[in-house]
DNA sequence: CCAATACTTAGCTTATCAGCTAAGTTTCTC
DNA sequence: GAGAAACTTAGCTGATAAGCTAAGTATTGG
């Protein structure tokens, strides 16, 4: 909030991943498409509960769905995980840079 | 819940990252240690609010702190981002495997 | 010692989340 | 065209989250 200007849509993304049931549903969908009832049976939750989780995943663009007859088919959109991996990679690079600077600093202390 | 057995501590981790203020604080701490007041001034939040966010980051083991006089110094623990990167990497591998399978399937259709 | 600094704790408010049941609506299937 | 199947919508409940103020404790500097 106000502190970091750069932010594609990381908040809905990480929020969606911050729940074990949703991660489990996403993992299931990575294996292939599934209907709401199928996901409900796997998770043991009631249909509306599952639909709510799927709505959160949809907001994060991690899944999409289409109606087919009376069923709705959900499938994963794994490419939309990349903002998360990118941000994490960026943080790792920042950290490694700091390590390098620290090592360089240690090197300057060698001859003291 | 009950669907995926493997889970180190991904939920607190992704939950901690699912808030822009906390990501901003973490990014700040990646540059080096800081006191609570410093982080409060940067974010514009009241001290207790900042402390709450830092508690969430601490639960996720993304930061640690020590008391030094009347100040408390927070620093980032970037190595604890790895469960998140690992999980994301695993999902990407699963997806790529599926792509490979699909391409293999297409290849079998070539001569038909 | 006493006042300022810096954190800490307690507790309040509003909003959101995760789960549910019950009651629709739409689409097969016979 | 009626009933079952599959989703959808509405709305309830209890718990958690995010922000705050106010009041407390601990440390330091003069």
PDB file of C-alpha atoms (C1' of nucleotides) in Angstrom:
ATOM      1  CA  UNK A   1       0.000   0.000   0.000  1.00  0.00           C
ATOM      2  CA  UNK A   2       1.730   3.095  -1.244  1.00  0.00           C
ATOM      3  CA  UNK A   3       5.103   1.574  -0.481  1.00  0.00           C
ATOM      4  CA  UNK A   4       5.695  -0.492  -3.623  1.00  0.00           C
ATOM      5  CA  UNK A   5       4.513   0.902  -6.919  1.00  0.00           C
ATOM      6  CA  UNK A   6       5.251  -2.158  -9.066  1.00  0.00           C
ATOM      7  CA  UNK A   7       2.594  -4.810  -8.647  1.00  0.00           C
ATOM      8  CA  UNK A   8       0.915  -6.613 -11.533  1.00  0.00           C
ATOM      9  CA  UNK A   9      -1.640  -8.705  -9.652  1.00  0.00           C
ATOM     10  CA  UNK A  10       0.483 -10.489  -7.121  1.00  0.00           C
ATOM     11  CA  UNK A  11      -1.964 -10.075  -4.276  1.00  0.00           C
ATOM     12  CA  UNK A  12      -4.825 -12.185  -5.713  1.00  0.00           C
ATOM     13  CA  UNK A  13      -2.251 -14.658  -6.951  1.00  0.00           C
ATOM     14  CA  UNK A  14      -0.494 -15.274  -3.629  1.00  0.00           C
ATOM     15  CA  UNK A  15      -3.814 -15.046  -1.798  1.00  0.00           C
ATOM     16  CA  UNK A  16      -5.235 -17.812  -3.975  1.00  0.00           C
ATOM     17  CA  UNK A  17      -2.203 -19.974  -3.252  1.00  0.00           C
ATOM     18  CA  UNK A  18      -2.409 -19.297   0.482  1.00  0.00           C
ATOM     19  CA  UNK A  19      -5.022 -21.971   1.069  1.00  0.00           C
ATOM     20  CA  UNK A  20      -4.312 -25.703   1.055  1.00  0.00           C
ATOM     21  CA  UNK A  21      -7.683 -26.645  -0.432  1.00  0.00           C
ATOM     22  CA  UNK A  22      -7.174 -24.283  -3.352  1.00  0.00           C
ATOM     23  CA  UNK A  23      -3.625 -25.531  -3.947  1.00  0.00           C
ATOM     24  CA  UNK A  24      -4.986 -29.081  -3.942  1.00  0.00           C
ATOM     25  CA  UNK A  25      -7.657 -28.159  -6.481  1.00  0.00           C
ATOM     26  CA  UNK A  26      -5.098 -26.450  -8.653  1.00  0.00           C
ATOM     27  CA  UNK A  27      -2.807 -29.467  -8.454  1.00  0.00           C
ATOM     28  CA  UNK A  28      -5.697 -31.652  -9.507  1.00  0.00           C
ATOM     29  CA  UNK A  29      -6.479 -29.374 -12.435  1.00  0.00           C
ATOM     30  CA  UNK A  30      -2.841 -29.442 -13.520  1.00  0.00           C
ATOM     31  CA  UNK A  31      -3.436 -33.106 -14.317  1.00  0.00           C
ATOM     32  CA  UNK A  32      -6.330 -32.176 -16.591  1.00  0.00           C
ATOM     33  CA  UNK A  33      -9.758 -30.540 -16.639  1.00  0.00           C
ATOM     34  CA  UNK A  34     -12.470 -31.450 -14.165  1.00  0.00           C
ATOM     35  CA  UNK A  35     -16.063 -30.603 -13.321  1.00  0.00           C
ATOM     36  CA  UNK A  36     -17.228 -28.915 -10.150  1.00  0.00           C
ATOM     37  CA  UNK A  37     -18.789 -32.114  -8.808  1.00  0.00           C
ATOM     38  CA  UNK A  38     -15.558 -33.999  -9.402  1.00  0.00           C
ATOM     39  CA  UNK A  39     -13.596 -31.426  -7.417  1.00  0.00           C
ATOM     40  CA  UNK A  40     -16.245 -31.438  -4.713  1.00  0.00           C
ATOM     41  CA  UNK A  41     -16.018 -35.210  -4.329  1.00  0.00           C
ATOM     42  CA  UNK A  42     -12.223 -35.065  -4.113  1.00  0.00           C
ATOM     43  CA  UNK A  43     -12.182 -32.344  -1.499  1.00  0.00           C
ATOM     44  CA  UNK A  44     -15.200 -33.492   0.474  1.00  0.00           C
ATOM     45  CA  UNK A  45     -16.669 -29.982   0.472  1.00  0.00           C
ATOM     46  CA  UNK A  46     -20.162 -28.918  -0.516  1.00  0.00           C
ATOM     47  CA  UNK A  47     -20.616 -27.594  -4.037  1.00  0.00           C
ATOM     48  CA  UNK A  48     -21.005 -23.911  -3.110  1.00  0.00           C
ATOM     49  CA  UNK A  49     -17.827 -24.057  -1.060  1.00  0.00           C
ATOM     50  CA  UNK A  50     -15.901 -25.533  -3.961  1.00  0.00           C
ATOM     51  CA  UNK A  51     -17.353 -22.940  -6.306  1.00  0.00           C
ATOM     52  CA  UNK A  52     -16.177 -20.189  -3.976  1.00  0.00           C
ATOM     53  CA  UNK A  53     -12.622 -21.546  -4.004  1.00  0.00           C
ATOM     54  CA  UNK A  54     -12.741 -21.841  -7.762  1.00  0.00           C
ATOM     55  CA  UNK A  55     -13.903 -18.222  -7.974  1.00  0.00           C
ATOM     56  CA  UNK A  56     -10.816 -17.141  -6.021  1.00  0.00           C
ATOM     57  CA  UNK A  57      -8.606 -19.176  -8.351  1.00  0.00           C
ATOM     58  CA  UNK A  58     -10.403 -17.623 -11.315  1.00  0.00           C
ATOM     59  CA  UNK A  59      -9.820 -14.087 -10.001  1.00  0.00           C
ATOM     60  CA  UNK A  60      -6.137 -14.953  -9.821  1.00  0.00           C
ATOM     61  CA  UNK A  61      -6.437 -16.191 -13.428  1.00  0.00           C
ATOM     62  CA  UNK A  62      -5.016 -19.529 -12.326  1.00  0.00           C
ATOM     63  CA  UNK A  63      -8.020 -21.377 -13.753  1.00  0.00           C
ATOM     64  CA  UNK A  64     -10.735 -20.755 -16.303  1.00  0.00           C
ATOM     65  CA  UNK A  65     -13.992 -22.545 -16.999  1.00  0.00           C
ATOM     66  CA  UNK A  66     -16.584 -23.083 -19.691  1.00  0.00           C
ATOM     67  CA  UNK A  67     -20.072 -24.420 -19.617  1.00  0.00           C
ATOM     68  CA  UNK A  68     -20.616 -27.717 -21.398  1.00  0.00           C
ATOM     69  CA  UNK A  69     -24.187 -28.931 -21.201  1.00  0.00           C
ATOM     70  CA  UNK A  70     -25.182 -28.870 -17.579  1.00  0.00           C
ATOM     71  CA  UNK A  71     -21.580 -29.276 -16.426  1.00  0.00           C
ATOM     72  CA  UNK A  72     -18.935 -26.619 -16.012  1.00  0.00           C
ATOM     73  CA  UNK A  73     -15.431 -27.679 -16.937  1.00  0.00           C
ATOM     74  CA  UNK A  74     -12.506 -26.084 -15.120  1.00  0.00           C
ATOM     75  CA  UNK A  75      -8.921 -26.153 -16.345  1.00  0.00           C
ATOM     76  CA  UNK A  76      -5.650 -24.756 -15.012  1.00  0.00           C
ATOM     77  CA  UNK A  77      -3.830 -21.824 -16.622  1.00  0.00           C
ATOM     78  CA  UNK A  78      -0.325 -22.516 -15.338  1.00  0.00           C
ATOM     79  CA  UNK A  79       1.260 -19.722 -17.344  1.00  0.00           C
ATOM     80  CA  UNK A  80      -0.336 -17.298 -14.922  1.00  0.00           C
ATOM     81  CA  UNK A  81       1.878 -18.590 -12.154  1.00  0.00           C
ATOM     82  CA  UNK A  82       4.769 -16.683 -13.699  1.00  0.00           C
ATOM     83  CA  UNK A  83       4.208 -13.324 -11.962  1.00  0.00           C
ATOM     84  CA  UNK A  84       4.739 -15.203  -8.694  1.00  0.00           C
ATOM     85  CA  UNK A  85       7.857 -17.016  -9.862  1.00  0.00           C
ATOM     86  CA  UNK A  86       9.173 -13.782 -11.334  1.00  0.00           C
ATOM     87  CA  UNK A  87       8.721 -11.875  -8.088  1.00  0.00           C
ATOM     88  CA  UNK A  88      10.344 -14.647  -6.075  1.00  0.00           C
ATOM     89  CA  UNK A  89      13.230 -14.798  -8.542  1.00  0.00           C
ATOM     90  CA  UNK A  90      13.684 -11.064  -8.291  1.00  0.00           C
ATOM     91  CA  UNK A  91      13.874 -11.250  -4.497  1.00  0.00           C
ATOM     92  CA  UNK A  92      16.421 -14.030  -4.742  1.00  0.00           C
ATOM     93  CA  UNK A  93      18.547 -11.927  -7.082  1.00  0.00           C
ATOM     94  CA  UNK A  94      18.402  -8.984  -4.693  1.00  0.00           C
ATOM     95  CA  UNK A  95      19.513 -11.222  -1.885  1.00  0.00           C
ATOM     96  CA  UNK A  96      22.359 -12.731  -3.909  1.00  0.00           C
ATOM     97  CA  UNK A  97      23.527  -9.259  -4.860  1.00  0.00           C
ATOM     98  CA  UNK A  98      23.667  -8.366  -1.187  1.00  0.00           C
ATOM     99  CA  UNK A  99      25.659 -11.516  -0.494  1.00  0.00           C
ATOM    100  CA  UNK A 100      28.096 -10.577  -3.254  1.00  0.00           C
ATOM    101  CA  UNK A 101      28.485  -7.116  -1.794  1.00  0.00           C
ATOM    102  CA  UNK A 102      29.140  -8.631   1.599  1.00  0.00           C
ATOM    103  CA  UNK A 103      31.777 -10.951   0.176  1.00  0.00           C
ATOM    104  CA  UNK A 104      33.383  -8.055  -1.635  1.00  0.00           C
ATOM    105  CA  UNK A 105      33.409  -6.137   1.621  1.00  0.00           C
ATOM    106  CA  UNK A 106      35.063  -9.080   3.355  1.00  0.00           C
ATOM    107  CA  UNK A 107      37.684  -9.141   0.612  1.00  0.00           C
ATOM    108  CA  UNK A 108      38.537  -5.482   1.223  1.00  0.00           C
ATOM    109  CA  UNK A 109      39.041  -6.345   4.883  1.00  0.00           C
ATOM    110  CA  UNK A 110      41.499  -9.123   4.070  1.00  0.00           C
ATOM    111  CA  UNK A 111      44.575  -6.911   3.875  1.00  0.00           C
ATOM    112  CA  UNK A 112      43.739  -4.872   7.016  1.00  0.00           C
TER     113      UNK A 112
ATOM    114  CA  UNK B   1      -7.806 -29.826   3.373  1.00  0.00           C
ATOM    115  CA  UNK B   2      -7.315 -33.559   3.446  1.00  0.00           C
ATOM    116  CA  UNK B   3      -6.765 -33.541  -0.309  1.00  0.00           C
ATOM    117  CA  UNK B   4      -3.001 -32.958  -0.411  1.00  0.00           C
ATOM    118  CA  UNK B   5      -0.834 -34.647   2.178  1.00  0.00           C
ATOM    119  CA  UNK B   6       2.476 -32.987   1.281  1.00  0.00           C
ATOM    120  CA  UNK B   7       2.694 -29.524   2.775  1.00  0.00           C
ATOM    121  CA  UNK B   8       5.687 -28.167   4.650  1.00  0.00           C
ATOM    122  CA  UNK B   9       4.345 -24.767   5.659  1.00  0.00           C
ATOM    123  CA  UNK B  10       3.230 -23.345   2.361  1.00  0.00           C
ATOM    124  CA  UNK B  11       0.036 -21.859   3.713  1.00  0.00           C
ATOM    125  CA  UNK B  12       1.595 -19.314   6.104  1.00  0.00           C
ATOM    126  CA  UNK B  13       4.209 -18.593   3.472  1.00  0.00           C
ATOM    127  CA  UNK B  14       1.831 -17.777   0.616  1.00  0.00           C
ATOM    128  CA  UNK B  15      -0.547 -16.081   3.040  1.00  0.00           C
ATOM    129  CA  UNK B  16       2.229 -13.778   4.207  1.00  0.00           C
ATOM    130  CA  UNK B  17       3.052 -12.911   0.602  1.00  0.00           C
ATOM    131  CA  UNK B  18      -0.596 -12.289  -0.240  1.00  0.00           C
ATOM    132  CA  UNK B  19      -0.547  -8.744   1.095  1.00  0.00           C
ATOM    133  CA  UNK B  20       1.091  -5.827  -0.666  1.00  0.00           C
ATOM    134  CA  UNK B  21       2.130  -4.094   2.558  1.00  0.00           C
ATOM    135  CA  UNK B  22       3.901  -7.200   3.781  1.00  0.00           C
ATOM    136  CA  UNK B  23       5.628  -7.729   0.437  1.00  0.00           C
ATOM    137  CA  UNK B  24       6.776  -4.111   0.575  1.00  0.00           C
ATOM    138  CA  UNK B  25       8.155  -4.588   4.090  1.00  0.00           C
ATOM    139  CA  UNK B  26       9.914  -7.749   3.016  1.00  0.00           C
ATOM    140  CA  UNK B  27      11.394  -6.000  -0.004  1.00  0.00           C
ATOM    141  CA  UNK B  28      12.629  -3.244   2.272  1.00  0.00           C
ATOM    142  CA  UNK B  29      14.200  -5.783   4.633  1.00  0.00           C
ATOM    143  CA  UNK B  30      15.909  -7.515   1.719  1.00  0.00           C
ATOM    144  CA  UNK B  31      17.973  -4.335   1.429  1.00  0.00           C
ATOM    145  CA  UNK B  32      19.068  -4.640   5.034  1.00  0.00           C
ATOM    146  CA  UNK B  33      17.781  -4.696   8.624  1.00  0.00           C
ATOM    147  CA  UNK B  34      15.371  -2.082   9.959  1.00  0.00           C
ATOM    148  CA  UNK B  35      13.556  -1.134  13.140  1.00  0.00           C
ATOM    149  CA  UNK B  36       9.807  -1.196  13.626  1.00  0.00           C
ATOM    150  CA  UNK B  37       9.567   2.598  13.610  1.00  0.00           C
ATOM    151  CA  UNK B  38      11.492   2.753  10.356  1.00  0.00           C
ATOM    152  CA  UNK B  39       9.078   0.317   8.713  1.00  0.00           C
ATOM    153  CA  UNK B  40       6.128   2.197  10.175  1.00  0.00           C
ATOM    154  CA  UNK B  41       7.329   5.480   8.695  1.00  0.00           C
ATOM    155  CA  UNK B  42       7.833   3.874   5.282  1.00  0.00           C
ATOM    156  CA  UNK B  43       4.410   2.280   5.216  1.00  0.00           C
ATOM    157  CA  UNK B  44       2.483   5.069   6.898  1.00  0.00           C
ATOM    158  CA  UNK B  45       0.794   2.599   9.265  1.00  0.00           C
ATOM    159  CA  UNK B  46       0.555   2.799  13.030  1.00  0.00           C
ATOM    160  CA  UNK B  47       3.108   0.831  15.031  1.00  0.00           C
ATOM    161  CA  UNK B  48       0.757  -1.949  16.174  1.00  0.00           C
ATOM    162  CA  UNK B  49      -0.384  -2.502  12.607  1.00  0.00           C
ATOM    163  CA  UNK B  50       3.191  -2.836  11.416  1.00  0.00           C
ATOM    164  CA  UNK B  51       3.978  -5.191  14.261  1.00  0.00           C
ATOM    165  CA  UNK B  52       1.038  -7.351  13.272  1.00  0.00           C
ATOM    166  CA  UNK B  53       2.294  -7.608   9.696  1.00  0.00           C
ATOM    167  CA  UNK B  54       5.761  -8.420  10.957  1.00  0.00           C
ATOM    168  CA  UNK B  55       4.275 -11.146  13.159  1.00  0.00           C
ATOM    169  CA  UNK B  56       2.712 -12.732  10.086  1.00  0.00           C
ATOM    170  CA  UNK B  57       6.034 -12.562   8.256  1.00  0.00           C
ATOM    171  CA  UNK B  58       7.714 -14.064  11.321  1.00  0.00           C
ATOM    172  CA  UNK B  59       5.235 -16.957  11.417  1.00  0.00           C
ATOM    173  CA  UNK B  60       6.147 -17.636   7.805  1.00  0.00           C
ATOM    174  CA  UNK B  61       9.822 -17.524   8.903  1.00  0.00           C
ATOM    175  CA  UNK B  62      10.445 -14.873   6.262  1.00  0.00           C
ATOM    176  CA  UNK B  63      11.871 -12.481   8.869  1.00  0.00           C
ATOM    177  CA  UNK B  64      13.387 -12.685  12.335  1.00  0.00           C
ATOM    178  CA  UNK B  65      14.060 -10.036  14.937  1.00  0.00           C
ATOM    179  CA  UNK B  66      16.168  -9.314  17.989  1.00  0.00           C
ATOM    180  CA  UNK B  67      15.940  -6.728  20.681  1.00  0.00           C
ATOM    181  CA  UNK B  68      18.743  -4.191  20.777  1.00  0.00           C
ATOM    182  CA  UNK B  69      18.310  -1.657  23.526  1.00  0.00           C
ATOM    183  CA  UNK B  70      14.846  -0.207  23.201  1.00  0.00           C
ATOM    184  CA  UNK B  71      14.700  -0.990  19.486  1.00  0.00           C
ATOM    185  CA  UNK B  72      13.802  -4.235  17.791  1.00  0.00           C
ATOM    186  CA  UNK B  73      15.770  -5.003  14.661  1.00  0.00           C
ATOM    187  CA  UNK B  74      14.093  -7.010  11.911  1.00  0.00           C
ATOM    188  CA  UNK B  75      15.924  -8.747   9.088  1.00  0.00           C
ATOM    189  CA  UNK B  76      14.826 -10.882   6.145  1.00  0.00           C
ATOM    190  CA  UNK B  77      15.455 -14.640   5.953  1.00  0.00           C
ATOM    191  CA  UNK B  78      15.276 -15.067   2.167  1.00  0.00           C
ATOM    192  CA  UNK B  79      16.253 -18.726   2.254  1.00  0.00           C
ATOM    193  CA  UNK B  80      12.792 -19.452   3.601  1.00  0.00           C
ATOM    194  CA  UNK B  81      11.265 -18.401   0.306  1.00  0.00           C
ATOM    195  CA  UNK B  82      12.459 -21.667  -1.192  1.00  0.00           C
ATOM    196  CA  UNK B  83       9.435 -23.826  -0.255  1.00  0.00           C
ATOM    197  CA  UNK B  84       7.364 -21.432  -2.368  1.00  0.00           C
ATOM    198  CA  UNK B  85       9.744 -21.473  -5.324  1.00  0.00           C
ATOM    199  CA  UNK B  86      10.028 -25.246  -5.037  1.00  0.00           C
ATOM    200  CA  UNK B  87       6.271 -25.740  -5.133  1.00  0.00           C
ATOM    201  CA  UNK B  88       5.894 -23.388  -8.083  1.00  0.00           C
ATOM    202  CA  UNK B  89       8.724 -25.143  -9.897  1.00  0.00           C
ATOM    203  CA  UNK B  90       7.090 -28.487  -9.270  1.00  0.00           C
ATOM    204  CA  UNK B  91       3.814 -27.264 -10.749  1.00  0.00           C
ATOM    205  CA  UNK B  92       5.630 -25.951 -13.790  1.00  0.00           C
ATOM    206  CA  UNK B  93       7.317 -29.328 -14.289  1.00  0.00           C
ATOM    207  CA  UNK B  94       3.982 -31.104 -14.060  1.00  0.00           C
ATOM    208  CA  UNK B  95       2.582 -28.757 -16.668  1.00  0.00           C
ATOM    209  CA  UNK B  96       5.550 -29.213 -18.990  1.00  0.00           C
ATOM    210  CA  UNK B  97       5.233 -32.958 -18.677  1.00  0.00           C
ATOM    211  CA  UNK B  98       1.630 -32.695 -19.774  1.00  0.00           C
ATOM    212  CA  UNK B  99       2.668 -30.539 -22.717  1.00  0.00           C
ATOM    213  CA  UNK B 100       5.228 -33.163 -23.708  1.00  0.00           C
ATOM    214  CA  UNK B 101       2.593 -35.852 -23.519  1.00  0.00           C
ATOM    215  CA  UNK B 102       0.307 -33.779 -25.681  1.00  0.00           C
ATOM    216  CA  UNK B 103       3.032 -33.253 -28.272  1.00  0.00           C
ATOM    217  CA  UNK B 104       3.765 -36.964 -28.240  1.00  0.00           C
ATOM    218  CA  UNK B 105       0.099 -37.617 -28.790  1.00  0.00           C
ATOM    219  CA  UNK B 106       0.063 -35.202 -31.711  1.00  0.00           C
ATOM    220  CA  UNK B 107       3.059 -37.023 -33.167  1.00  0.00           C
ATOM    221  CA  UNK B 108       1.192 -40.333 -33.058  1.00  0.00           C
ATOM    222  CA  UNK B 109      -1.631 -38.679 -34.982  1.00  0.00           C
ATOM    223  CA  UNK B 110       0.703 -37.516 -37.731  1.00  0.00           C
ATOM    224  CA  UNK B 111       0.622 -40.733 -39.731  1.00  0.00           C
ATOM    225  CA  UNK B 112      -3.153 -41.213 -39.465  1.00  0.00           C
TER     226      UNK B 112
ATOM    227  C1'  DC C   1      15.671  10.447  38.644  1.00  0.00           C
ATOM    228  C1'  DC C   2      12.705  11.947  34.907  1.00  0.00           C
ATOM    229  C1'  DA C   3      11.286  12.606  30.541  1.00  0.00           C
ATOM    230  C1'  DA C   4      11.493  11.137  26.012  1.00  0.00           C
ATOM    231  C1'  DT C   5      11.838   7.188  22.828  1.00  0.00           C
ATOM    232  C1'  DA C   6      10.519   2.776  21.217  1.00  0.00           C
ATOM    233  C1'  DC C   7       8.270  -0.886  21.546  1.00  0.00           C
ATOM    234  C1'  DT C   8       4.313  -3.788  23.585  1.00  0.00           C
ATOM    235  C1'  DT C   9      -0.308  -5.233  24.956  1.00  0.00           C
ATOM    236  C1'  DA C  10      -5.219  -4.902  25.157  1.00  0.00           C
ATOM    237  C1'  DG C  11      -9.151  -4.229  23.034  1.00  0.00           C
ATOM    238  C1'  DC C  12     -12.320  -2.173  19.618  1.00  0.00           C
ATOM    239  C1'  DT C  13     -14.436  -1.919  14.727  1.00  0.00           C
ATOM    240  C1'  DT C  14     -15.261  -3.182  10.156  1.00  0.00           C
ATOM    241  C1'  DA C  15     -14.665  -6.264   6.498  1.00  0.00           C
ATOM    242  C1'  DT C  16     -13.624 -10.643   4.498  1.00  0.00           C
ATOM    243  C1'  DC C  17     -13.374 -15.684   4.488  1.00  0.00           C
ATOM    244  C1'  DA C  18     -14.624 -20.458   4.837  1.00  0.00           C
ATOM    245  C1'  DG C  19     -17.945 -23.385   5.564  1.00  0.00           C
ATOM    246  C1'  DC C  20     -22.855 -24.619   5.451  1.00  0.00           C
ATOM    247  C1'  DT C  21     -28.164 -25.325   4.000  1.00  0.00           C
ATOM    248  C1'  DA C  22     -31.976 -24.305   1.256  1.00  0.00           C
ATOM    249  C1'  DA C  23     -33.991 -23.006  -2.735  1.00  0.00           C
ATOM    250  C1'  DG C  24     -33.550 -21.764  -7.463  1.00  0.00           C
ATOM    251  C1'  DT C  25     -32.336 -22.606 -12.785  1.00  0.00           C
ATOM    252  C1'  DT C  26     -30.732 -25.139 -16.663  1.00  0.00           C
ATOM    253  C1'  DT C  27     -30.017 -29.320 -19.286  1.00  0.00           C
ATOM    254  C1'  DC C  28     -30.334 -33.930 -20.134  1.00  0.00           C
ATOM    255  C1'  DT C  29     -32.899 -38.483 -20.513  1.00  0.00           C
ATOM    256  C1'  DC C  30     -36.688 -41.240 -21.156  1.00  0.00           C
TER     257       DC C  30
ATOM    258  C1'  DG D   1     -42.875 -33.129 -20.249  1.00  0.00           C
ATOM    259  C1'  DA D   2     -41.373 -34.860 -15.867  1.00  0.00           C
ATOM    260  C1'  DG D   3     -37.829 -36.040 -13.040  1.00  0.00           C
ATOM    261  C1'  DA D   4     -32.977 -36.386 -12.172  1.00  0.00           C
ATOM    262  C1'  DA D   5     -28.415 -34.263 -12.499  1.00  0.00           C
ATOM    263  C1'  DA D   6     -25.431 -30.373 -12.122  1.00  0.00           C
ATOM    264  C1'  DC D   7     -24.698 -26.140 -11.354  1.00  0.00           C
ATOM    265  C1'  DT D   8     -26.141 -21.434  -9.331  1.00  0.00           C
ATOM    266  C1'  DT D   9     -27.742 -17.976  -6.061  1.00  0.00           C
ATOM    267  C1'  DA D  10     -29.021 -16.274  -1.613  1.00  0.00           C
ATOM    268  C1'  DG D  11     -28.164 -15.930   2.788  1.00  0.00           C
ATOM    269  C1'  DC D  12     -26.596 -17.569   7.405  1.00  0.00           C
ATOM    270  C1'  DT D  13     -22.764 -18.388  10.990  1.00  0.00           C
ATOM    271  C1'  DG D  14     -18.371 -18.371  13.284  1.00  0.00           C
ATOM    272  C1'  DA D  15     -13.629 -17.286  12.732  1.00  0.00           C
ATOM    273  C1'  DT D  16      -9.830 -14.494  11.096  1.00  0.00           C
ATOM    274  C1'  DA D  17      -7.770 -10.267   9.285  1.00  0.00           C
ATOM    275  C1'  DA D  18      -6.567  -5.387   9.014  1.00  0.00           C
ATOM    276  C1'  DG D  19      -6.714  -1.221  10.725  1.00  0.00           C
ATOM    277  C1'  DC D  20      -7.023   1.874  14.740  1.00  0.00           C
ATOM    278  C1'  DT D  21      -6.512   4.212  19.756  1.00  0.00           C
ATOM    279  C1'  DA D  22      -5.178   4.114  24.357  1.00  0.00           C
ATOM    280  C1'  DA D  23      -2.543   2.711  27.896  1.00  0.00           C
ATOM    281  C1'  DG D  24       1.429   0.016  29.529  1.00  0.00           C
ATOM    282  C1'  DT D  25       6.594  -1.370  29.965  1.00  0.00           C
ATOM    283  C1'  DA D  26      11.459  -0.881  29.191  1.00  0.00           C
ATOM    284  C1'  DT D  27      15.690   1.811  27.903  1.00  0.00           C
ATOM    285  C1'  DT D  28      18.334   5.711  27.438  1.00  0.00           C
ATOM    286  C1'  DG D  29      20.187  10.546  27.920  1.00  0.00           C
ATOM    287  C1'  DG D  30      20.685  14.454  30.537  1.00  0.00           C
TER     288       DG D  30
END
